[in-house]
Amino acid sequence: MSVCLETARLILRDYVPEDLDAYFRLKTDEETMYYLQDIRLSSREEAEREFAEVLADAVSPDRRFYFLHMEWKDTGEQVGSIGYTVREAALSGKLVDAGYFSYRKFWGQGCMTEALRRLLAFAFEEDGVYRFSTGCLTENRGSERVMQKCGLIKEAEKPDWTWHGGKLKTRVEYRLLRQEWTKS
């Protein structure tokens, strides 16, 4: 199933082969990937390998990665990426871990909240997701605020959870279950 979602200002869609350069720029951008060091890319070759895997997974009958290219509707300019990974397919539905990131120049414009709301609708209404989980470091207040605005429920705070930027930092975890989505 090919994914192409729209919001008032954005298009969220599966990556296509022509997106390789944009994918490489985004995933190697220091500011964009500051909180995502574990998935930041460091070379063109690494980007080409990972991108080939992304494209192959998108057409797989057992698709696991639903990370989408985000662009402005009016200009086609890349904003960032948003999506989720299927951690497990349970009888009640998919259990997914989500994430999102964008170029710094788009921070504070509400586009990530807009995109996450649309992704949640797709996940629960079209893709059989039962549990949607995500989180961030507590110092990443903008990201946590996006989760709160979209109705996600704070589930945990993990003090000194990870080493980042030369010190231990605390992480918060949020979730939304299908039945909590339908209530909102």
GROMACS .gro file of C-alpha atoms in nm, residues 7-85:
model
   79
    7THR     CA    1  -0.312   1.820   0.566
    8ALA     CA    2  -0.409   2.182   0.515
    9ARG     CA    3  -0.047   2.275   0.435
   10LEU     CA    4   0.148   1.952   0.394
   11ILE     CA    5   0.187   1.638   0.190
   12LEU     CA    6   0.316   1.331   0.375
   13ARG     CA    7   0.409   1.060   0.129
   14ASP     CA    8   0.621   0.754   0.073
   15TYR     CA    9   0.968   0.824  -0.051
   16VAL     CA   10   1.034   0.776  -0.422
   17PRO     CA   11   1.372   0.717  -0.593
   18GLU     CA   12   1.401   1.087  -0.685
   19ASP     CA   13   1.406   1.176  -0.311
   20LEU     CA   14   1.753   1.034  -0.247
   21ASP     CA   15   1.929   1.372  -0.237
   22ALA     CA   16   1.664   1.523  -0.011
   23TYR     CA   17   1.680   1.217   0.217
   24PHE     CA   18   2.059   1.246   0.237
   25ARG     CA   19   2.048   1.620   0.319
   26LEU     CA   20   1.785   1.574   0.589
   27LYS     CA   21   1.943   1.273   0.760
   28THR     CA   22   2.290   1.435   0.767
   29ASP     CA   23   2.178   1.780   0.887
   30GLU     CA   24   2.338   1.841   1.229
   31GLU     CA   25   2.059   2.056   1.376
   32THR     CA   26   1.778   1.837   1.244
   33MET     CA   27   1.935   1.518   1.377
   34TYR     CA   28   2.068   1.660   1.706
   35TYR     CA   29   1.832   1.448   1.918
   36LEU     CA   30   1.847   1.151   1.682
   37GLN     CA   31   2.217   1.067   1.678
   38ASP     CA   32   2.139   0.695   1.653
   39ILE     CA   33   1.976   0.736   1.309
   40ARG     CA   34   2.182   1.025   1.176
   41LEU     CA   35   2.375   0.936   0.862
   42SER     CA   36   2.736   1.028   0.804
   43SER     CA   37   2.804   0.947   0.436
   44ARG     CA   38   2.642   0.939   0.096
   45GLU     CA   39   2.709   0.563   0.072
   46GLU     CA   40   2.533   0.504   0.403
   47ALA     CA   41   2.236   0.711   0.280
   48GLU     CA   42   2.217   0.517  -0.046
   49ARG     CA   43   2.210   0.182   0.140
   50GLU     CA   44   1.949   0.295   0.390
   51PHE     CA   45   1.736   0.463   0.122
   52ALA     CA   46   1.735   0.144  -0.087
   53GLU     CA   47   1.606  -0.042   0.220
   54VAL     CA   48   1.336   0.223   0.274
   55LEU     CA   49   1.216   0.190  -0.086
   56ALA     CA   50   1.220  -0.192  -0.073
   57ASP     CA   51   1.029  -0.201   0.257
   58ALA     CA   52   0.760   0.035   0.123
   59VAL     CA   53   0.655  -0.227  -0.135
   60SER     CA   54   0.698  -0.529   0.093
   61PRO     CA   55   0.385  -0.722   0.198
   62ASP     CA   56   0.529  -0.721   0.553
   63ARG     CA   57   0.601  -0.350   0.560
   64ARG     CA   58   0.764  -0.235   0.885
   65PHE     CA   59   0.869   0.126   0.819
   66TYR     CA   60   0.612   0.397   0.760
   67PHE     CA   61   0.840   0.701   0.764
   68LEU     CA   62   0.715   0.958   0.518
   69HIS     CA   63   0.865   1.249   0.328
   70MET     CA   64   0.706   1.577   0.447
   71GLU     CA   65   0.677   1.867   0.205
   72TRP     CA   66   0.485   2.193   0.172
   73LYS     CA   67   0.184   2.157  -0.055
   74ASP     CA   68   0.233   2.491  -0.224
   75THR     CA   69   0.608   2.474  -0.297
   76GLY     CA   70   0.709   2.109  -0.269
   77GLU     CA   71   0.994   2.211  -0.035
   78GLN     CA   72   1.103   1.936   0.201
   79VAL     CA   73   1.004   2.001   0.563
   80GLY     CA   74   1.123   1.680   0.729
   81SER     CA   75   1.011   1.325   0.794
   82ILE     CA   76   0.748   1.165   1.014
   83GLY     CA   77   0.632   0.811   1.068
   84TYR     CA   78   0.654   0.492   1.265
   85THR     CA   79   0.810   0.151   1.277
   0.00000   0.00000   0.00000
